[in-house]
mmCIF file of C-alpha atoms in Angstrom:
data_model
loop_
_atom_site.group_PDB
_atom_site.id
_atom_site.type_symbol
_atom_site.label_atom_id
_atom_site.label_comp_id
_atom_site.label_asym_id
_atom_site.label_seq_id
_atom_site.Cartn_x
_atom_site.Cartn_y
_atom_site.Cartn_z
ATOM 1 C CA UNK C 652 -18.816 -46.288 1.700
ATOM 2 C CA UNK C 653 -19.636 -42.584 1.700
ATOM 3 C CA UNK C 654 -16.512 -41.917 3.745
ATOM 4 C CA UNK C 655 -14.388 -43.796 1.223
ATOM 5 C CA UNK C 656 -15.909 -41.777 -1.638
ATOM 6 C CA UNK C 657 -15.200 -38.521 0.190
ATOM 7 C CA UNK C 658 -11.600 -39.565 0.851
ATOM 8 C CA UNK C 659 -11.163 -40.500 -2.804
ATOM 9 C CA UNK C 660 -12.440 -37.068 -3.859
ATOM 10 C CA UNK C 661 -9.935 -35.435 -1.507
ATOM 11 C CA UNK C 662 -7.086 -37.538 -2.922
ATOM 12 C CA UNK C 663 -8.084 -36.682 -6.481
ATOM 13 C CA UNK C 664 -8.269 -32.980 -5.599
ATOM 14 C CA UNK C 665 -4.785 -33.152 -4.091
ATOM 15 C CA UNK C 666 -3.426 -34.939 -7.154
ATOM 16 C CA UNK C 667 -5.074 -32.363 -9.447
ATOM 17 C CA UNK C 668 -3.546 -29.500 -7.468
ATOM 18 C CA UNK C 669 -0.087 -31.043 -7.705
ATOM 19 C CA UNK C 670 -0.506 -31.631 -11.436
ATOM 20 C CA UNK C 671 -1.661 -28.053 -12.065
ATOM 21 C CA UNK C 672 1.366 -26.758 -10.142
ATOM 22 C CA UNK C 673 3.824 -28.331 -12.601
ATOM 23 C CA UNK C 674 4.296 -25.319 -14.933
ATOM 24 C CA UNK C 675 4.851 -23.039 -11.936
ATOM 25 C CA UNK C 676 7.346 -25.447 -10.391
ATOM 26 C CA UNK C 677 9.205 -25.411 -13.712
ATOM 27 C CA UNK C 678 9.079 -21.597 -13.867
ATOM 28 C CA UNK C 679 10.746 -21.181 -10.485
ATOM 29 C CA UNK C 680 13.104 -24.167 -10.616
ATOM 30 C CA UNK C 681 16.524 -22.908 -9.505
ATOM 31 C CA UNK C 682 15.273 -19.324 -9.182
ATOM 32 C CA UNK C 683 15.824 -17.096 -6.154
ATOM 33 C CA UNK C 684 12.735 -15.828 -4.344
ATOM 34 C CA UNK C 685 13.189 -13.259 -1.569
ATOM 35 C CA UNK C 686 10.414 -13.367 1.027
ATOM 36 C CA UNK C 687 9.897 -10.532 3.515
ATOM 37 C CA UNK C 688 8.318 -12.276 6.501
ATOM 38 C CA UNK C 689 6.364 -10.146 8.932
ATOM 39 C CA UNK C 690 3.032 -9.273 10.435
ATOM 40 C CA UNK C 691 0.540 -11.738 11.889
ATOM 41 C CA UNK C 692 2.420 -14.850 10.771
ATOM 42 C CA UNK C 693 5.355 -13.931 13.047
ATOM 43 C CA UNK C 694 3.236 -13.603 16.168
ATOM 44 C CA UNK C 695 1.314 -16.887 16.089
ATOM 45 C CA UNK C 696 3.019 -20.216 16.721
ATOM 46 C CA UNK C 697 0.821 -22.134 14.262
ATOM 47 C CA UNK C 698 1.276 -19.493 11.555
ATOM 48 C CA UNK C 699 5.050 -19.526 12.092
ATOM 49 C CA UNK C 700 5.158 -23.316 11.757
ATOM 50 C CA UNK C 701 3.016 -23.206 8.616
ATOM 51 C CA UNK C 702 5.267 -20.578 7.040
ATOM 52 C CA UNK C 703 8.381 -22.564 7.931
ATOM 53 C CA UNK C 704 6.908 -25.702 6.371
ATOM 54 C CA UNK C 705 6.088 -23.793 3.160
ATOM 55 C CA UNK C 706 9.647 -22.459 2.945
ATOM 56 C CA UNK C 707 11.110 -25.942 3.375
ATOM 57 C CA UNK C 708 8.740 -27.200 0.651
ATOM 58 C CA UNK C 709 9.917 -24.411 -1.679
ATOM 59 C CA UNK C 710 13.531 -25.423 -1.127
ATOM 60 C CA UNK C 711 12.663 -29.080 -1.697
ATOM 61 C CA UNK C 712 10.980 -28.146 -5.004
ATOM 62 C CA UNK C 713 14.103 -26.426 -6.330
ATOM 63 C CA UNK C 714 13.247 -22.831 -5.414
ATOM 64 C CA UNK C 715 15.994 -20.877 -3.611
ATOM 65 C CA UNK C 716 14.312 -18.907 -0.803
ATOM 66 C CA UNK C 717 15.953 -16.043 1.079
ATOM 67 C CA UNK C 718 14.023 -14.858 4.133
ATOM 68 C CA UNK C 719 14.219 -11.267 5.370
ATOM 69 C CA UNK C 720 12.108 -10.624 8.445
ATOM 70 C CA UNK C 721 10.682 -7.670 10.276
ATOM 71 C CA UNK C 722 9.677 -7.381 13.909
ATOM 72 C CA UNK C 723 7.845 -4.117 14.521
ATOM 73 C CA UNK C 724 5.338 -5.450 17.105
ATOM 74 C CA UNK C 725 8.051 -7.301 19.017
ATOM 75 C CA UNK C 726 10.231 -4.180 19.061
ATOM 76 C CA UNK C 727 7.257 -2.165 20.331
ATOM 77 C CA UNK C 728 6.732 -4.644 23.170
ATOM 78 C CA UNK C 729 10.368 -4.483 24.231
ATOM 79 C CA UNK C 730 10.460 -0.678 24.076
ATOM 80 C CA UNK C 731 7.342 -0.532 26.249
ATOM 81 C CA UNK C 732 8.936 -2.889 28.777
ATOM 82 C CA UNK C 733 12.007 -0.644 28.870
ATOM 83 C CA UNK C 734 9.791 2.479 28.963
ATOM 84 C CA UNK C 735 11.362 3.919 25.818
ATOM 85 C CA UNK C 736 8.986 5.992 23.697
ATOM 86 C CA UNK C 737 9.025 5.761 19.917
ATOM 87 C CA UNK C 738 7.295 7.450 17.005
ATOM 88 C CA UNK C 739 6.765 6.831 13.305
ATOM 89 C CA UNK C 740 7.239 9.398 10.553
ATOM 90 C CA UNK C 741 6.640 8.699 6.891
ATOM 91 C CA UNK C 742 5.878 5.066 7.729
ATOM 92 C CA UNK C 743 9.311 4.530 9.368
ATOM 93 C CA UNK C 744 10.313 4.255 13.018
ATOM 94 C CA UNK C 745 12.432 7.137 14.331
ATOM 95 C CA UNK C 746 15.406 5.323 15.904
ATOM 96 C CA UNK C 747 17.549 6.968 18.574
ATOM 97 C CA UNK C 748 21.003 5.772 19.662
ATOM 98 C CA UNK C 749 19.447 4.148 22.725
ATOM 99 C CA UNK C 750 16.742 2.505 20.649
ATOM 100 C CA UNK C 751 18.995 1.021 17.949
ATOM 101 C CA UNK C 752 20.590 -1.280 20.545
ATOM 102 C CA UNK C 753 17.162 -2.626 21.463
ATOM 103 C CA UNK C 754 16.232 -3.013 17.791
ATOM 104 C CA UNK C 755 19.377 -5.039 17.087
ATOM 105 C CA UNK C 756 18.826 -7.231 20.131
ATOM 106 C CA UNK C 757 15.226 -8.052 19.176
ATOM 107 C CA UNK C 758 15.732 -8.453 15.423
ATOM 108 C CA UNK C 759 19.116 -10.194 15.206
ATOM 109 C CA UNK C 760 18.645 -12.106 18.443
ATOM 110 C CA UNK C 761 15.185 -13.180 19.516
ATOM 111 C CA UNK C 762 13.202 -13.052 16.261
ATOM 112 C CA UNK C 763 15.902 -14.249 13.884
ATOM 113 C CA UNK C 764 16.679 -17.339 15.932
ATOM 114 C CA UNK C 765 13.007 -18.147 16.404
ATOM 115 C CA UNK C 766 12.475 -18.259 12.631
ATOM 116 C CA UNK C 767 15.644 -20.298 12.143
ATOM 117 C CA UNK C 768 14.460 -22.798 14.755
ATOM 118 C CA UNK C 769 11.005 -23.067 13.142
ATOM 119 C CA UNK C 770 12.479 -23.846 9.703
ATOM 120 C CA UNK C 771 14.931 -26.356 11.155
ATOM 121 C CA UNK C 772 12.079 -28.061 13.024
ATOM 122 C CA UNK C 773 10.349 -28.656 9.668
ATOM 123 C CA UNK C 774 13.413 -30.396 8.239
ATOM 124 C CA UNK C 775 15.116 -27.378 6.655
ATOM 125 C CA UNK C 776 18.645 -26.109 7.245
ATOM 126 C CA UNK C 777 18.295 -22.436 8.095
ATOM 127 C CA UNK C 778 21.132 -20.080 9.010
ATOM 128 C CA UNK C 779 20.545 -16.772 10.783
ATOM 129 C CA UNK C 780 22.319 -13.611 9.650
ATOM 130 C CA UNK C 781 22.055 -9.874 10.026
ATOM 131 C CA UNK C 782 23.052 -7.228 7.528
ATOM 132 C CA UNK C 783 26.234 -6.719 9.567
ATOM 133 C CA UNK C 784 27.507 -10.269 8.991
ATOM 134 C CA UNK C 785 30.256 -10.354 6.327
ATOM 135 C CA UNK C 786 29.256 -6.747 5.501
ATOM 136 C CA UNK C 787 26.157 -8.129 3.815
ATOM 137 C CA UNK C 788 24.390 -4.748 3.903
ATOM 138 C CA UNK C 789 26.258 -1.439 4.182
ATOM 139 C CA UNK C 790 24.007 1.509 4.967
ATOM 140 C CA UNK C 791 23.927 5.268 5.277
ATOM 141 C CA UNK C 792 21.512 7.411 7.222
ATOM 142 C CA UNK C 793 18.139 7.434 5.476
ATOM 143 C CA UNK C 794 16.940 10.726 4.033
ATOM 144 C CA UNK C 795 13.191 11.082 3.766
ATOM 145 C CA UNK C 796 10.941 14.042 3.121
ATOM 146 C CA UNK C 797 7.359 14.726 4.117
ATOM 147 C CA UNK C 798 4.815 17.275 2.923
ATOM 148 C CA UNK C 799 3.573 19.713 5.542
ATOM 149 C CA UNK C 800 -0.250 19.290 5.506
ATOM 150 C CA UNK C 801 -0.801 23.034 5.991
ATOM 151 C CA UNK C 802 1.775 24.600 3.658
ATOM 152 C CA UNK C 803 2.295 21.612 1.323
ATOM 153 C CA UNK C 804 6.046 22.310 1.585
ATOM 154 C CA UNK C 805 8.462 19.359 1.576
ATOM 155 C CA UNK C 806 10.484 19.045 4.772
ATOM 156 C CA UNK C 807 13.370 16.717 5.618
ATOM 157 C CA UNK C 808 12.687 14.121 8.306
ATOM 158 C CA UNK C 809 15.342 13.241 10.873
ATOM 159 C CA UNK C 810 14.823 9.519 11.480
ATOM 160 C CA UNK C 811 17.931 9.019 13.607
ATOM 161 C CA UNK C 812 19.617 5.649 13.109
ATOM 162 C CA UNK C 813 17.329 4.518 10.325
ATOM 163 C CA UNK C 814 19.455 3.363 7.420
ATOM 164 C CA UNK C 815 19.065 2.803 3.714
ATOM 165 C CA UNK C 816 21.270 0.221 1.973
ATOM 166 C CA UNK C 817 23.967 1.619 -0.297
ATOM 167 C CA UNK C 818 25.762 -1.667 -0.936
ATOM 168 C CA UNK C 819 24.713 -5.303 -0.657
ATOM 169 C CA UNK C 820 27.339 -8.052 -0.879
ATOM 170 C CA UNK C 821 25.567 -10.963 -2.593
ATOM 171 C CA UNK C 822 28.627 -13.226 -2.365
ATOM 172 C CA UNK C 823 27.807 -14.475 1.109
ATOM 173 C CA UNK C 824 24.233 -15.282 0.026
ATOM 174 C CA UNK C 825 25.371 -17.131 -3.096
ATOM 175 C CA UNK C 826 27.494 -19.361 -0.878
ATOM 176 C CA UNK C 827 24.371 -20.435 0.986
ATOM 177 C CA UNK C 828 22.222 -20.728 -2.135
ATOM 178 C CA UNK C 829 24.701 -23.151 -3.664
ATOM 179 C CA UNK C 830 24.137 -25.433 -0.674
ATOM 180 C CA UNK C 831 21.136 -26.806 1.230
ATOM 181 C CA UNK C 832 21.070 -23.830 3.600
ATOM 182 C CA UNK C 833 18.278 -21.255 3.785
ATOM 183 C CA UNK C 834 19.454 -17.733 4.768
ATOM 184 C CA UNK C 835 17.291 -15.885 7.311
ATOM 185 C CA UNK C 836 18.286 -12.217 7.511
ATOM 186 C CA UNK C 837 17.588 -9.607 10.201
ATOM 187 C CA UNK C 838 17.314 -6.069 8.730
ATOM 188 C CA UNK C 839 20.132 -4.500 10.740
ATOM 189 C CA UNK C 840 22.844 -2.854 8.638
ATOM 190 C CA UNK C 841 26.443 -1.828 9.147
ATOM 191 C CA UNK C 842 27.543 1.782 8.783
ATOM 192 C CA UNK C 843 30.766 3.299 7.504
ATOM 193 C CA UNK C 844 32.480 2.799 10.872
ATOM 194 C CA UNK C 845 32.709 -0.368 13.027
ATOM 195 C CA UNK C 846 30.581 1.162 15.781
ATOM 196 C CA UNK C 847 27.741 2.306 13.521
ATOM 197 C CA UNK C 848 24.534 0.257 13.363
ATOM 198 C CA UNK C 849 21.394 1.097 11.400
ATOM 199 C CA UNK C 850 17.809 -0.042 11.745
ATOM 200 C CA UNK C 851 16.608 -0.825 8.221
ATOM 201 C CA UNK C 852 12.965 -1.151 7.265
ATOM 202 C CA UNK C 853 12.387 -4.860 6.590
ATOM 203 C CA UNK C 854 10.747 -4.245 3.220
ATOM 204 C CA UNK C 855 13.586 -1.947 2.155
ATOM 205 C CA UNK C 856 16.198 -4.520 3.168
ATOM 206 C CA UNK C 857 14.358 -7.292 1.322
ATOM 207 C CA UNK C 858 14.144 -5.192 -1.846
ATOM 208 C CA UNK C 859 17.836 -4.283 -1.773
ATOM 209 C CA UNK C 860 18.822 -7.916 -1.264
ATOM 210 C CA UNK C 861 16.455 -9.099 -4.017
ATOM 211 C CA UNK C 862 17.974 -6.585 -6.437
ATOM 212 C CA UNK C 863 21.560 -7.464 -5.560
ATOM 213 C CA UNK C 864 20.967 -11.195 -5.978
ATOM 214 C CA UNK C 865 18.819 -10.766 -9.157
ATOM 215 C CA UNK C 866 15.878 -12.573 -7.614
ATOM 216 C CA UNK C 867 13.022 -13.827 -9.748
ATOM 217 C CA UNK C 868 10.417 -12.584 -7.275
ATOM 218 C CA UNK C 869 10.184 -10.350 -4.230
ATOM 219 C CA UNK C 870 7.313 -11.305 -1.915
ATOM 220 C CA UNK C 871 6.364 -8.787 0.794
ATOM 221 C CA UNK C 872 4.121 -10.367 3.421
ATOM 222 C CA UNK C 873 1.949 -8.010 5.432
ATOM 223 C CA UNK C 874 -1.311 -7.883 7.403
ATOM 224 C CA UNK C 875 -3.493 -6.547 4.596
ATOM 225 C CA UNK C 876 -4.729 -8.260 1.439
ATOM 226 C CA UNK C 877 -2.685 -6.005 -0.823
ATOM 227 C CA UNK C 878 -2.704 -2.455 -2.168
ATOM 228 C CA UNK C 879 -6.205 -0.984 -2.056
ATOM 229 C CA UNK C 880 -7.886 1.715 -4.141
ATOM 230 C CA UNK C 881 -9.948 4.618 -2.796
ATOM 231 C CA UNK C 882 -12.959 2.333 -2.334
ATOM 232 C CA UNK C 883 -10.976 -0.115 -0.219
ATOM 233 C CA UNK C 884 -10.843 -2.772 -2.928
ATOM 234 C CA UNK C 885 -7.675 -4.804 -3.442
ATOM 235 C CA UNK C 886 -5.895 -4.133 -6.740
ATOM 236 C CA UNK C 887 -4.432 -7.321 -8.208
ATOM 237 C CA UNK C 888 -2.077 -5.653 -10.705
ATOM 238 C CA UNK C 889 -0.159 -2.359 -10.554
ATOM 239 C CA UNK C 890 2.277 -0.640 -12.900
ATOM 240 C CA UNK C 891 4.807 2.073 -12.073
ATOM 241 C CA UNK C 892 2.540 4.840 -13.384
ATOM 242 C CA UNK C 893 -0.385 3.517 -11.310
ATOM 243 C CA UNK C 894 1.723 3.654 -8.149
ATOM 244 C CA UNK C 895 3.002 7.192 -8.785
ATOM 245 C CA UNK C 896 -0.563 8.399 -9.306
ATOM 246 C CA UNK C 897 -1.810 6.720 -6.109
ATOM 247 C CA UNK C 898 1.083 8.138 -4.097
ATOM 248 C CA UNK C 899 0.404 11.656 -5.399
ATOM 249 C CA UNK C 900 -3.286 11.505 -4.513
ATOM 250 C CA UNK C 901 -2.595 9.965 -1.093
ATOM 251 C CA UNK C 902 -4.351 6.654 -1.736
ATOM 252 C CA UNK C 903 -1.144 4.808 -0.861
ATOM 253 C CA UNK C 904 0.026 6.037 2.555
ATOM 254 C CA UNK C 905 1.669 5.069 5.846
ATOM 255 C CA UNK C 906 3.411 1.718 5.998
ATOM 256 C CA UNK C 907 2.382 0.850 2.445
ATOM 257 C CA UNK C 908 4.649 3.607 1.058
ATOM 258 C CA UNK C 909 7.981 1.837 1.730
ATOM 259 C CA UNK C 910 6.482 -1.395 0.368
ATOM 260 C CA UNK C 911 5.596 0.014 -3.050
ATOM 261 C CA UNK C 912 8.768 2.126 -3.233
ATOM 262 C CA UNK C 913 10.841 -0.944 -2.402
ATOM 263 C CA UNK C 914 9.015 -2.941 -5.067
ATOM 264 C CA UNK C 915 9.815 -0.370 -7.749
ATOM 265 C CA UNK C 916 13.458 -0.085 -6.657
ATOM 266 C CA UNK C 917 13.850 -3.867 -6.803
ATOM 267 C CA UNK C 918 12.338 -3.984 -10.289
ATOM 268 C CA UNK C 919 14.756 -1.252 -11.387
ATOM 269 C CA UNK C 920 17.591 -3.522 -10.234
ATOM 270 C CA UNK C 921 16.375 -6.472 -12.296
ATOM 271 C CA UNK C 922 13.789 -8.280 -10.163
ATOM 272 C CA UNK C 923 11.070 -9.520 -12.514
ATOM 273 C CA UNK C 924 8.136 -8.552 -10.277
ATOM 274 C CA UNK C 925 7.166 -7.934 -6.669
ATOM 275 C CA UNK C 926 4.051 -9.021 -4.814
ATOM 276 C CA UNK C 927 2.492 -7.498 -1.694
ATOM 277 C CA UNK C 928 0.452 -10.299 -0.157
ATOM 278 C CA UNK C 929 -1.549 -11.131 2.958
ATOM 279 C CA UNK C 930 0.605 -13.149 5.341
ATOM 280 C CA UNK C 931 -2.499 -14.037 7.362
ATOM 281 C CA UNK C 932 -3.803 -16.220 4.527
ATOM 282 C CA UNK C 933 -2.806 -19.891 4.917
ATOM 283 C CA UNK C 934 0.011 -20.891 2.548
ATOM 284 C CA UNK C 935 0.039 -17.428 0.932
ATOM 285 C CA UNK C 936 3.556 -17.889 -0.478
ATOM 286 C CA UNK C 937 2.683 -21.226 -2.107
ATOM 287 C CA UNK C 938 -0.536 -19.807 -3.550
ATOM 288 C CA UNK C 939 1.387 -16.923 -5.105
ATOM 289 C CA UNK C 940 4.150 -19.006 -6.633
ATOM 290 C CA UNK C 941 2.494 -22.267 -7.588
ATOM 291 C CA UNK C 942 -1.104 -21.443 -8.613
ATOM 292 C CA UNK C 943 -2.757 -19.475 -11.379
ATOM 293 C CA UNK C 944 -4.823 -17.572 -8.816
ATOM 294 C CA UNK C 945 -1.877 -15.936 -7.052
ATOM 295 C CA UNK C 946 -2.288 -13.754 -3.961
ATOM 296 C CA UNK C 947 -2.156 -10.041 -3.216
ATOM 297 C CA UNK C 948 -1.027 -7.225 -5.521
ATOM 298 C CA UNK C 949 1.457 -7.878 -8.325
ATOM 299 C CA UNK C 950 3.755 -4.930 -9.118
ATOM 300 C CA UNK C 951 5.611 -4.888 -12.424
ATOM 301 C CA UNK C 952 7.571 -2.440 -14.552
#
């Protein structure tokens, strides 16, 4: 009898959750949501399967997901196996001509197809792409500056074959969005010549694609709970002025810099809001979209 009562409570809780999700399902019905997938969830089989199931559920509920993935840890592992040294400057990987071939192999090959297979295994219809397919993402060499800690003088960083998108062709994505297919995109971009390939930061690629497709939301999954203040507390809501102040004082640093910069760029291009959320949390994407609680740090204009 007690077991039956407990099961009934669970069923009622499930029904209540579904009922409370209705206004959020209506809000995102037919809307495009770009999800940058990376971090812990990409390295664990169970986490990958859970993410794939959530994406298929989103599609089934009328949301139009576009997945852009990273692959930093996997690239690091391959570079170590090949005994190729790498370094990061300004939160971005310096990419040599030798290294960009490895990056493309890992991102557009191994990782991309693994995510596609995981989504398909959950009943979805995923298609793997890179930024080079159909000239989806045309890039130029990224130009970044960094302050010298001693002189405080800005200096230009040479990041090699790191690219920044200058043009995104949303036509190919719209073709998929008008069907049952779910695009899964590796952040490798084409250059101005057929032989040129650029390694694009996954967050940057996701933001450029979200802006070009006029996405409703940009979700950047990472391995932290969100943007933190000086005391290490997660900030649930950030405006443009808040971000500029935190960048100036050095509170936002390292790999979080391209995330917040990408969020602001996407908003400038028409994305309603961006969220930096913890990909380690179970069902983080569903919590953000379909509950009042949300997840991570919301960035708005």
